[in-house]
Short mmCIF file of C-alpha atoms in Angstrom, two decimals:
data_model
loop_
_atom_site.label_atom_id
_atom_site.label_comp_id
_atom_site.label_asym_id
_atom_site.label_seq_id
_atom_site.Cartn_x
_atom_site.Cartn_y
_atom_site.Cartn_z
CA MET A 1 30.23 81.45 30.33
CA PRO A 2 31.18 78.26 32.28
CA GLY A 3 27.70 77.36 33.41
CA SER A 4 25.95 77.93 30.12
CA SER A 5 26.78 74.42 28.69
CA ASP A 6 25.70 72.83 32.02
CA ARG A 7 22.26 74.45 31.95
CA LYS A 8 21.75 73.36 28.39
CA THR A 9 22.53 69.76 29.26
CA THR A 10 20.45 69.61 32.43
CA GLN A 11 17.44 71.52 31.11
CA ALA A 12 14.42 69.30 31.47
CA PRO A 13 12.54 68.51 28.39
CA ARG A 14 9.34 70.46 27.63
CA PRO A 15 6.04 68.45 27.90
CA ARG A 16 4.49 67.62 24.67
CA LYS A 17 1.46 69.75 23.61
CA PRO A 18 -1.97 68.12 22.92
CA ASN A 19 -2.73 67.58 19.28
CA TYR A 20 -5.13 70.50 18.89
CA ASN A 21 -5.70 69.80 15.30
CA GLN A 22 -7.26 66.50 16.17
CA ILE A 23 -9.13 67.80 19.34
CA HIS A 24 -10.64 70.68 17.42
CA ALA A 25 -11.08 69.09 13.98
CA LEU A 26 -14.66 69.91 13.73
CA PRO A 27 -15.64 73.68 13.57
CA LEU A 28 -19.24 73.05 14.94
CA PRO A 29 -20.93 70.54 17.19
CA LEU A 30 -22.40 68.66 14.19
CA GLU A 31 -21.44 65.41 12.38
CA ILE A 32 -20.46 65.77 8.83
CA TYR A 33 -20.19 63.05 6.14
CA PRO A 34 -18.22 64.29 3.16
CA LEU A 35 -17.98 62.35 -0.13
CA PRO A 36 -14.70 60.68 -0.93
CA VAL A 37 -12.18 62.49 -3.18
CA PHE A 38 -12.39 61.74 -6.90
CA LEU A 39 -8.88 61.03 -8.29
CA PRO A 40 -8.68 61.58 -12.21
CA HIS A 41 -5.83 59.23 -12.45
CA ASN A 42 -7.61 56.43 -10.64
CA PRO A 43 -10.85 55.41 -12.45
CA ILE A 44 -11.98 53.23 -9.77
CA SER A 45 -12.45 56.19 -7.42
CA ILE A 46 -15.43 57.43 -9.37
CA LEU A 47 -17.22 54.05 -8.36
CA HIS A 48 -16.41 54.88 -4.73
CA VAL A 49 -18.01 58.43 -5.17
CA VAL A 50 -21.18 57.02 -6.88
CA TRP A 51 -21.57 54.27 -4.26
CA CYS A 52 -21.28 56.85 -1.27
CA SER A 53 -23.66 59.16 -2.99
CA LEU A 54 -26.31 56.49 -3.36
CA VAL A 55 -25.93 55.27 0.16
CA GLN A 56 -26.42 58.80 1.60
CA LEU A 57 -29.29 59.41 -0.85
CA TRP A 58 -30.95 56.20 0.20
CA SER A 59 -30.41 56.58 4.12
CA ARG A 60 -29.19 59.95 4.80
CA PRO A 61 -27.40 60.12 8.26
CA SER A 62 -28.21 62.72 10.76
CA SER A 63 -25.70 65.51 11.36
CA HIS A 64 -27.36 66.22 14.95
CA PRO A 65 -26.65 64.07 17.83
CA ALA A 66 -29.08 61.40 18.97
CA GLN A 67 -29.80 63.34 22.13
CA LEU A 68 -29.73 67.03 22.08
CA TYR A 69 -27.50 68.91 24.53
CA LYS A 70 -29.26 70.41 27.53
CA ALA A 71 -28.80 73.65 29.25
CA HIS A 72 -30.41 75.58 32.13
CA LEU A 73 -31.51 79.15 31.94
CA SER A 74 -31.10 80.76 35.44
CA GLY A 75 -33.93 83.22 36.41
CA GLU A 76 -31.85 84.87 39.09
CA SER A 77 -28.71 85.52 37.09
CA ASN A 78 -30.27 85.38 33.51
CA SER A 79 -27.48 83.16 32.39
CA ILE A 80 -27.28 79.94 30.68
CA HIS A 81 -25.44 76.95 32.19
CA VAL A 82 -24.41 73.56 30.79
CA THR A 83 -23.68 70.98 33.52
CA ASP A 84 -23.19 67.67 31.54
CA PRO A 85 -19.59 66.90 31.32
CA VAL A 86 -19.95 65.26 27.77
CA ALA A 87 -21.83 68.42 26.53
CA ILE A 88 -19.19 70.73 27.94
CA ARG A 89 -16.40 69.03 26.19
CA VAL A 90 -18.24 68.84 22.90
CA LEU A 91 -19.27 72.48 22.93
CA TRP A 92 -15.79 73.69 23.72
CA GLU A 93 -13.91 71.30 21.51
CA ARG A 94 -16.07 71.95 18.45
CA GLY A 95 -16.54 75.68 18.09
CA PHE A 96 -15.17 77.07 21.41
CA PHE A 97 -18.56 77.82 22.88
CA GLY A 98 -18.91 79.34 26.34
CA LYS A 99 -16.36 79.56 29.04
CA GLY A 100 -15.66 77.55 32.17
CA SER A 101 -17.31 79.13 35.47
CA LEU A 102 -14.12 78.51 37.43
CA SER A 103 -11.37 78.98 34.58
CA ARG A 104 -10.33 81.88 32.49
CA SER A 105 -11.60 80.34 29.27
CA GLU A 106 -11.35 76.48 28.69
CA PRO A 107 -13.10 74.54 31.45
CA SER A 108 -10.03 73.06 33.12
CA TRP A 109 -10.79 73.35 36.87
CA LEU A 110 -11.04 69.56 37.24
CA GLU A 111 -7.61 68.90 35.63
CA ARG A 112 -6.07 71.62 37.66
CA GLU A 113 -7.51 70.09 40.89
CA ARG A 114 -6.19 66.66 39.92
CA ARG A 115 -2.85 67.95 39.34
CA ARG A 116 -2.97 69.90 42.63
CA GLN A 117 -3.64 66.79 44.53
CA GLY A 118 -1.06 64.73 42.61
CA LEU A 119 -3.42 62.55 40.60
CA SER A 120 -2.40 63.93 37.13
CA ALA A 121 0.81 65.03 35.63
CA ALA A 122 -0.70 66.81 32.62
CA GLN A 123 -0.44 70.56 32.45
CA THR A 124 -3.46 72.74 31.78
CA SER A 125 -3.53 75.65 29.55
CA GLU A 126 -3.75 78.03 32.47
CA GLU A 127 -0.69 76.71 34.01
CA VAL A 128 1.18 76.96 30.77
CA THR A 129 0.16 80.54 30.62
CA ARG A 130 1.24 81.18 34.11
CA LYS A 131 4.63 79.61 33.53
CA ARG A 132 5.09 81.56 30.37
CA ARG A 133 4.41 84.81 32.18
CA GLU A 134 6.80 83.95 35.00
CA GLU A 135 9.53 83.19 32.42
CA ARG A 136 8.86 86.73 30.73
CA LYS A 137 9.08 88.23 34.32
CA GLU A 138 12.32 86.70 35.10
CA PHE A 139 13.65 87.82 31.53
CA LYS A 140 12.70 91.45 32.35
CA LYS A 141 14.48 91.24 35.63
CA GLU A 142 17.72 89.91 33.98
CA ARG A 143 17.43 92.64 31.35
CA ALA A 144 17.02 95.39 34.00
CA ARG A 145 20.09 93.99 35.99
CA LYS A 146 22.27 94.18 32.83
CA GLU A 147 20.96 97.76 32.10
CA ARG A 148 22.07 98.65 35.75
CA GLU A 149 25.56 97.12 35.42
CA MET A 150 26.00 99.19 32.14
CA ILE A 151 24.94 102.36 33.86
CA GLU A 152 27.36 101.53 36.72
CA LYS A 153 30.13 101.01 34.27
CA GLN A 154 29.54 104.22 32.41
CA LEU A 155 29.37 106.26 35.67
CA LEU A 156 32.62 104.53 36.76
CA ASP A 157 34.31 105.75 33.52
CA GLU A 158 32.75 109.15 33.89
CA GLY A 159 33.93 109.30 37.49
CA ARG A 160 37.51 108.57 36.54
CA GLY A 161 37.35 111.55 33.90
CA LYS A 162 36.09 113.89 36.63
CA GLY A 163 38.83 112.90 39.27
CA VAL A 164 36.74 111.21 41.93
CA LYS A 165 38.49 109.68 44.91
CA VAL A 166 40.44 106.54 43.93
CA THR A 167 39.03 104.60 46.85
CA VAL A 168 35.45 105.09 45.60
CA LEU A 169 36.40 104.03 42.13
CA ASP A 170 38.09 100.96 43.46
CA GLU A 171 35.13 99.91 45.42
CA LEU A 172 32.97 100.14 42.24
CA GLU A 173 35.60 98.01 40.39
CA GLU A 174 35.50 95.52 43.20
CA THR A 175 31.63 95.41 43.19
CA GLN A 176 31.75 94.68 39.42
CA SER A 177 34.37 91.97 39.89
CA SER A 178 32.33 90.30 42.80
CA ARG A 179 29.08 90.24 40.62
CA THR A 180 31.01 88.74 37.76
CA ALA A 181 32.40 86.00 40.06
CA SER A 182 29.00 85.37 41.74
CA GLN A 183 27.32 84.85 38.16
CA ALA A 184 30.28 82.41 37.35
CA ASN A 185 30.25 80.36 40.43
CA GLY A 186 26.64 80.53 41.37
CA THR A 187 27.47 82.05 44.86
CA LEU A 188 28.38 85.32 46.40
CA GLY A 189 32.17 86.32 45.88
CA GLU A 190 34.53 86.75 48.83
CA GLY A 191 34.79 90.51 48.27
CA ASN A 192 33.71 93.33 50.32
CA GLY A 193 30.18 93.16 49.22
CA VAL A 194 30.24 96.95 48.49
CA LEU A 195 26.98 98.32 47.23
CA PRO A 196 27.21 101.75 45.53
CA SER A 197 24.86 104.46 46.69
CA SER A 198 22.81 106.73 44.36
CA PRO A 199 25.27 109.10 42.59
CA SER A 200 25.06 112.75 43.27
CA ALA A 201 25.88 115.60 41.01
CA ASP A 202 29.58 115.41 41.43
CA GLY A 203 29.93 111.58 41.57
CA TYR A 204 29.29 109.22 44.28
CA SER A 205 28.72 110.82 47.74
CA GLY A 206 29.57 107.75 49.69
CA THR A 207 29.13 103.70 49.81
CA ASN A 208 27.70 101.39 51.84
CA VAL A 209 29.36 98.34 53.31
CA VAL A 210 27.61 95.04 54.02
CA ASP A 211 29.10 92.01 55.76
CA PRO A 212 29.38 89.28 53.18
CA GLU A 213 28.87 86.69 55.76
CA ASP A 214 25.43 87.95 56.49
CA MET A 215 24.37 88.49 53.02
CA GLY A 216 23.07 84.99 52.31
CA VAL A 217 21.64 84.28 55.87
CA PRO A 218 17.79 84.56 56.39
CA ASN A 219 16.62 86.92 59.00
CA GLU A 220 15.34 85.31 62.22
CA SER A 221 12.20 87.38 61.96
CA THR A 222 11.35 86.00 58.53
CA PRO A 223 12.08 82.25 58.02
CA ASN A 224 11.82 82.42 54.37
CA GLY A 225 14.69 84.87 54.33
CA SER A 226 12.69 87.55 52.49
CA ASP A 227 14.91 90.28 54.24
CA SER A 228 18.21 89.07 53.18
CA ILE A 229 20.36 91.11 50.85
CA ASN A 230 20.62 90.30 47.25
CA LEU A 231 22.97 91.83 44.89
CA MET A 232 20.82 90.96 41.86
CA ASP A 233 17.77 92.77 43.19
CA GLY A 234 18.06 96.32 44.49
CA ASN A 235 14.64 96.34 45.99
CA SER A 236 15.42 94.06 49.02
CA SER A 237 15.10 95.61 52.40
CA PRO A 238 17.95 94.89 54.79
CA GLY A 239 17.43 92.88 58.02
CA PRO A 240 18.06 94.17 61.49
CA GLU A 241 21.38 92.31 61.78
CA HIS A 242 22.74 93.85 58.57
CA ALA A 243 25.07 96.71 59.43
CA TYR A 244 25.06 99.74 56.87
CA LEU A 245 28.17 101.75 57.53
CA ASP A 246 29.77 104.61 55.60
CA SER A 247 33.16 104.45 54.11
CA GLY A 248 36.27 105.36 56.07
CA GLU A 249 35.91 104.49 59.74
CA GLY A 250 32.85 102.37 59.10
CA GLN A 251 34.80 99.83 57.16
CA ASN A 252 37.35 99.49 59.92
CA GLN A 253 34.54 99.05 62.47
CA ALA A 254 32.90 96.37 60.22
CA LYS A 255 36.09 94.52 59.73
CA ALA A 256 36.79 94.58 63.58
CA THR A 257 33.44 93.23 64.47
CA LYS A 258 33.39 90.75 61.64
CA GLY A 259 35.29 88.15 63.48
CA SER A 260 33.48 88.59 66.75
CA GLN A 261 30.01 87.88 65.16
CA LYS A 262 28.84 84.37 65.02
CA THR A 263 27.10 83.35 61.87
CA PRO A 264 23.81 81.83 62.46
CA SER A 265 23.00 78.67 60.86
CA PRO A 266 20.51 78.75 57.94
CA ILE A 267 17.19 77.58 58.77
CA GLN A 268 16.31 74.29 57.17
CA PRO A 269 12.77 74.29 55.31
CA SER A 270 10.46 71.76 56.90
CA PRO A 271 9.88 68.64 54.58
CA THR A 272 6.50 68.74 52.70
CA LYS A 273 4.28 65.78 52.43
CA SER A 274 3.49 64.54 49.03
CA PRO A 275 -0.17 64.10 48.38
CA THR A 276 -1.41 60.70 48.65
CA LYS A 277 -2.22 59.13 45.33
CA SER A 278 -5.20 57.07 46.15
CA PRO A 279 -6.98 55.36 43.22
CA GLU A 280 -10.20 55.72 45.34
CA MET A 281 -10.16 59.41 45.40
CA ILE A 282 -13.06 60.79 43.49
CA ILE A 283 -13.17 64.47 42.82
CA THR A 284 -16.49 65.93 41.99
CA ASN A 285 -16.40 68.45 39.03
CA GLN A 286 -17.75 71.66 40.48
CA GLU A 287 -17.27 73.55 37.07
CA HIS A 288 -20.12 74.15 34.49
CA LEU A 289 -20.11 75.88 31.04
CA GLN A 290 -21.47 79.40 30.97
CA LEU A 291 -22.91 80.49 27.75
CA THR A 292 -23.93 83.94 26.59
CA SER A 293 -27.23 84.68 25.20
CA GLU A 294 -26.03 84.93 21.56
CA GLU A 295 -24.11 81.51 21.88
CA ALA A 296 -27.07 79.78 23.40
CA PHE A 297 -29.53 81.09 20.93
CA PHE A 298 -27.19 80.31 17.99
CA LEU A 299 -26.80 76.70 19.31
CA ALA A 300 -30.59 76.45 19.87
CA TYR A 301 -31.95 78.25 16.81
CA GLY A 302 -29.06 78.40 14.36
CA LEU A 303 -27.92 74.86 14.73
CA GLY A 304 -30.62 73.05 16.52
CA VAL A 305 -28.44 71.10 18.87
CA LEU A 306 -29.26 72.63 22.27
CA GLU A 307 -32.24 72.40 24.41
CA ILE A 308 -32.72 75.14 27.02
CA TRP A 309 -34.76 74.43 30.08
CA SER A 310 -36.12 76.71 32.75
CA ASP A 311 -37.45 76.20 36.27
CA GLU A 312 -40.70 77.87 35.24
CA SER A 313 -41.42 75.36 32.41
CA PRO A 314 -41.54 71.58 32.52
CA THR A 315 -40.68 71.36 28.83
CA PRO A 316 -37.87 72.91 26.80
CA LEU A 317 -38.39 76.54 25.96
CA PRO A 318 -39.24 76.98 22.26
CA ASN A 319 -37.03 79.27 20.10
CA LEU A 320 -39.60 82.15 19.97
CA THR A 321 -39.89 82.22 23.67
CA LEU A 322 -36.07 82.19 23.99
CA PHE A 323 -36.03 84.97 21.31
CA GLN A 324 -38.37 87.24 23.31
CA THR A 325 -36.71 86.34 26.64
CA PHE A 326 -33.25 87.36 25.51
CA ARG A 327 -34.41 90.63 23.91
CA GLN A 328 -36.21 91.56 27.25
CA GLN A 329 -33.21 90.69 29.41
CA SER A 330 -30.82 92.75 27.27
CA TYR A 331 -32.22 95.90 28.67
CA PHE A 332 -31.91 96.93 32.34
CA PRO A 333 -34.21 96.79 33.89
CA PRO A 334 -35.94 94.13 31.63
CA ARG A 335 -38.73 95.53 29.42
CA PRO A 336 -41.97 93.93 28.57
CA SER A 337 -42.60 92.44 25.24
CA THR A 338 -44.67 95.35 24.02
CA GLN A 339 -41.83 97.91 24.53
CA LEU A 340 -39.12 96.13 22.63
CA GLU A 341 -37.32 98.08 19.91
CA MET A 342 -35.62 97.14 16.71
CA ASP A 343 -32.24 98.12 17.87
CA ASP A 344 -32.27 96.38 21.26
CA PRO A 345 -28.87 95.10 22.36
CA PHE A 346 -29.55 91.33 21.83
CA LEU A 347 -30.81 91.74 18.33
CA LEU A 348 -27.75 93.79 17.14
CA SER A 349 -25.29 91.49 18.95
CA TYR A 350 -26.94 88.27 17.59
CA VAL A 351 -27.14 89.56 14.11
CA VAL A 352 -23.36 90.19 14.07
CA TYR A 353 -22.59 86.89 15.91
CA HIS A 354 -24.67 84.88 13.44
CA HIS A 355 -23.08 86.74 10.52
CA PHE A 356 -19.60 85.92 11.39
CA ARG A 357 -20.21 82.38 12.55
CA SER A 358 -21.94 81.56 9.17
CA LEU A 359 -18.59 82.83 7.55
CA GLY A 360 -16.53 80.39 9.56
CA TRP A 361 -15.09 82.66 12.10
CA VAL A 362 -14.70 81.70 15.80
CA ILE A 363 -16.17 84.66 17.64
CA ARG A 364 -15.54 85.27 21.24
CA PRO A 365 -16.35 88.07 23.61
CA GLY A 366 -13.99 90.97 23.48
CA ILE A 367 -14.63 92.86 26.87
CA LYS A 368 -10.99 92.43 27.81
CA PHE A 369 -9.85 94.88 24.93
CA GLY A 370 -12.88 97.21 25.09
CA VAL A 371 -14.63 95.88 22.08
CA ASP A 372 -17.74 93.68 21.46
CA TYR A 373 -16.25 90.61 19.86
CA LEU A 374 -13.09 89.02 18.80
CA LEU A 375 -12.55 87.00 15.64
CA TYR A 376 -10.42 84.03 15.49
CA ASN A 377 -9.58 82.11 12.33
CA ARG A 378 -9.53 78.68 13.90
CA GLY A 379 -9.67 79.31 17.74
CA PRO A 380 -7.85 80.78 20.74
CA VAL A 381 -5.59 77.60 21.12
CA PHE A 382 -4.09 77.99 17.59
CA ALA A 383 -3.40 81.75 17.36
CA HIS A 384 -4.50 85.18 18.83
CA ALA A 385 -7.52 86.93 17.45
CA GLU A 386 -7.07 88.73 14.19
CA PHE A 387 -9.86 91.29 14.48
CA ALA A 388 -11.62 93.27 17.13
CA VAL A 389 -15.30 94.00 16.33
CA VAL A 390 -17.22 97.01 17.43
CA ILE A 391 -21.01 97.05 16.67
CA LEU A 392 -22.57 100.40 15.44
CA PRO A 393 -26.23 100.73 14.74
CA SER A 394 -27.04 102.48 11.41
CA TYR A 395 -30.47 104.38 10.94
CA THR A 396 -30.60 104.86 7.18
CA ASP A 397 -34.38 104.12 6.84
CA PRO A 398 -36.62 107.26 6.39
CA TYR A 399 -38.63 106.08 9.38
CA TYR A 400 -35.99 107.30 11.73
CA SER A 401 -35.92 110.88 10.37
CA ARG A 402 -39.65 111.20 9.83
CA SER A 403 -39.68 114.19 12.16
CA PRO A 404 -37.29 116.51 13.85
CA GLU A 405 -37.78 114.90 17.19
CA ALA A 406 -37.13 111.42 15.65
CA GLN A 407 -34.03 112.78 13.94
CA LYS A 408 -32.66 114.27 17.16
CA GLY A 409 -33.10 110.91 19.03
CA THR A 410 -31.45 109.07 16.06
CA ASP A 411 -28.52 111.26 16.20
CA ARG A 412 -28.04 110.96 19.93
CA ARG A 413 -28.11 107.15 19.75
CA GLN A 414 -25.64 106.80 16.90
CA ARG A 415 -23.16 109.68 17.74
CA LYS A 416 -19.78 108.80 19.03
CA PRO A 417 -17.03 111.16 20.13
CA TRP A 418 -13.76 111.11 18.11
CA HIS A 419 -11.65 110.43 21.13
CA TRP A 420 -13.68 107.18 21.69
CA LEU A 421 -12.48 105.81 18.30
CA HIS A 422 -9.09 107.10 18.86
CA CYS A 423 -8.75 105.18 22.25
CA VAL A 424 -10.26 101.90 20.82
CA ASN A 425 -8.05 101.99 17.81
CA ARG A 426 -4.93 102.69 19.87
CA VAL A 427 -5.76 99.73 22.29
CA GLN A 428 -6.14 97.44 19.29
CA SER A 429 -2.84 98.66 17.70
CA GLN A 430 -1.09 97.98 20.89
CA VAL A 431 -2.31 94.36 21.02
CA ARG A 432 -1.80 93.98 17.33
CA LYS A 433 -5.34 93.46 16.32
CA SER A 434 -7.31 95.18 13.36
CA LEU A 435 -10.27 97.17 14.46
CA LEU A 436 -13.39 96.33 12.59
CA LEU A 437 -16.43 98.74 12.58
CA VAL A 438 -19.43 96.57 11.91
CA TYR A 439 -22.45 98.75 10.88
CA VAL A 440 -25.88 97.15 11.33
CA GLU A 441 -28.74 98.66 9.23
CA VAL A 442 -31.70 98.86 11.69
CA PRO A 443 -35.00 98.16 9.79
CA PRO A 444 -38.27 100.03 10.79
CA PRO A 445 -40.64 98.24 13.09
CA GLU A 446 -43.65 96.42 11.67
CA ILE A 447 -46.78 98.20 12.64
CA ASP A 448 -50.20 96.55 12.07
CA HIS A 449 -53.40 98.21 11.12
CA ASP A 450 -54.16 99.34 14.64
CA GLY A 451 -50.69 101.16 14.91
CA LYS A 452 -49.39 98.62 17.41
CA ASN A 453 -45.98 97.02 17.31
CA ASN A 454 -46.87 93.35 18.11
CA PRO A 455 -44.20 90.77 19.00
CA PRO A 456 -42.91 88.85 15.85
CA GLU A 457 -44.01 85.24 15.10
CA ASP A 458 -41.33 84.40 12.70
CA ILE A 459 -37.64 84.76 13.80
CA GLY A 460 -36.21 84.25 10.29
CA ARG A 461 -38.42 87.05 8.94
CA VAL A 462 -37.14 89.54 11.65
CA LEU A 463 -33.48 88.61 11.13
CA GLU A 464 -33.38 88.65 7.27
CA ARG A 465 -34.50 92.41 7.50
CA TYR A 466 -31.06 93.33 8.91
CA ARG A 467 -28.03 94.30 6.84
CA VAL A 468 -24.41 94.03 8.02
CA TRP A 469 -21.31 95.79 6.47
CA GLU A 470 -17.87 96.01 7.82
CA VAL A 471 -15.13 98.83 7.76
CA ASN A 472 -11.64 97.93 8.66
CA VAL A 473 -9.91 100.75 10.52
CA LYS A 474 -5.99 100.94 10.53
CA ARG A 475 -3.67 103.48 11.81
CA TRP A 476 -1.90 105.41 9.05
CA ILE A 477 1.73 105.50 9.55
CA PRO A 478 3.56 107.68 7.02
CA ASN A 479 6.83 105.57 7.21
CA ARG A 480 4.90 102.39 6.21
CA SER A 481 2.63 103.96 3.60
CA ARG A 482 5.36 105.54 1.20
CA ASP A 483 5.16 104.54 -2.41
#
């Protein structure tokens, strides 16, 4: 095509992507000090390894930050917030913990606001995603337009075989030629601007004629020209000044009145003022990092890098208090500490979260796809999630089948209908993710001599009683499973 080479030469270069390998080099918010590599062909390297080992043995460096990161537990919403900008960047860049309160995932509200006011030229991840979706939308429109042209050409060939009137066929051919000329020149052609109507059973029942001089003129009632006729899109609605006439006498009337009508001048858009780039403009960051209960407890208990404060306590909340608080808040309404069970939602979710985090996976909430968690190999900025996790409690201990009533309650809690599994598996196959059923074996409660279930005093002792095993579910397709 004539304009294809021009578009290739005038296409603006894409902005360079951030170096995510350097930004997200560390998988967790901890400092690591690995020993140097031993090279067998270089004997001096063994001296370097020995020296570094002795230095770390004599004065071992700390892997934790000098000052722990702080978070706030809200009593109204039962959520955990991090407001320190440094802690927000560290927790996101090292492990992808939490999400921005004003963003889809990465906390990028401040960068988007600077770009909106003209203070920054860097694109955020949300803007890149929006641009990619717009390009995909335009591609689908272009594909639909080509499909319409193929259908019209096929109907034209079929109409000639059925002996339809020659005038209708000529008008269709003229429409095809005018569209081709418009695509080549970038403007509407000087043809009649004939738009074919919907075909009937015996061919085309009639045609609609549009004045070509009025096709690109914006409507007076709509300054943006949304009511103007566009041949590329069949969904546009005509304006009041556009005359739709039938073939025959209507064409003569349109040609007679064509010269008498005065073409209105197109409305010029008002110039927009560019934002003032003042170096004194300071934008206050109104976004914070929101953590889930599992993420906050893993950072506080599993890694020991987070302090969680509350309005009700002048000191950071201890891990045991957090453990009990999160368990109580996992029920609705919250339960007292004496009515907690071994299969409460927080315990099951945290056991699975801790399990996959310890295996090196980046685990994110999966409510978007109807599952509990999504597993990423490195993180959401590198690739899509590979696995979708659904947590299922398993009651294999004899305690849960000690009586018919207990067995009935256990069956009611772990029973799932077959269509539930079919729906979840179908959704994951459509988004190209593997469904992972994670069974958590629920241990029996620890009952003291008085027959009471007292709150636990050792978190590690409670967690080590749970067992986790995975089942990977895939759709069996005979064409892909032949020997």
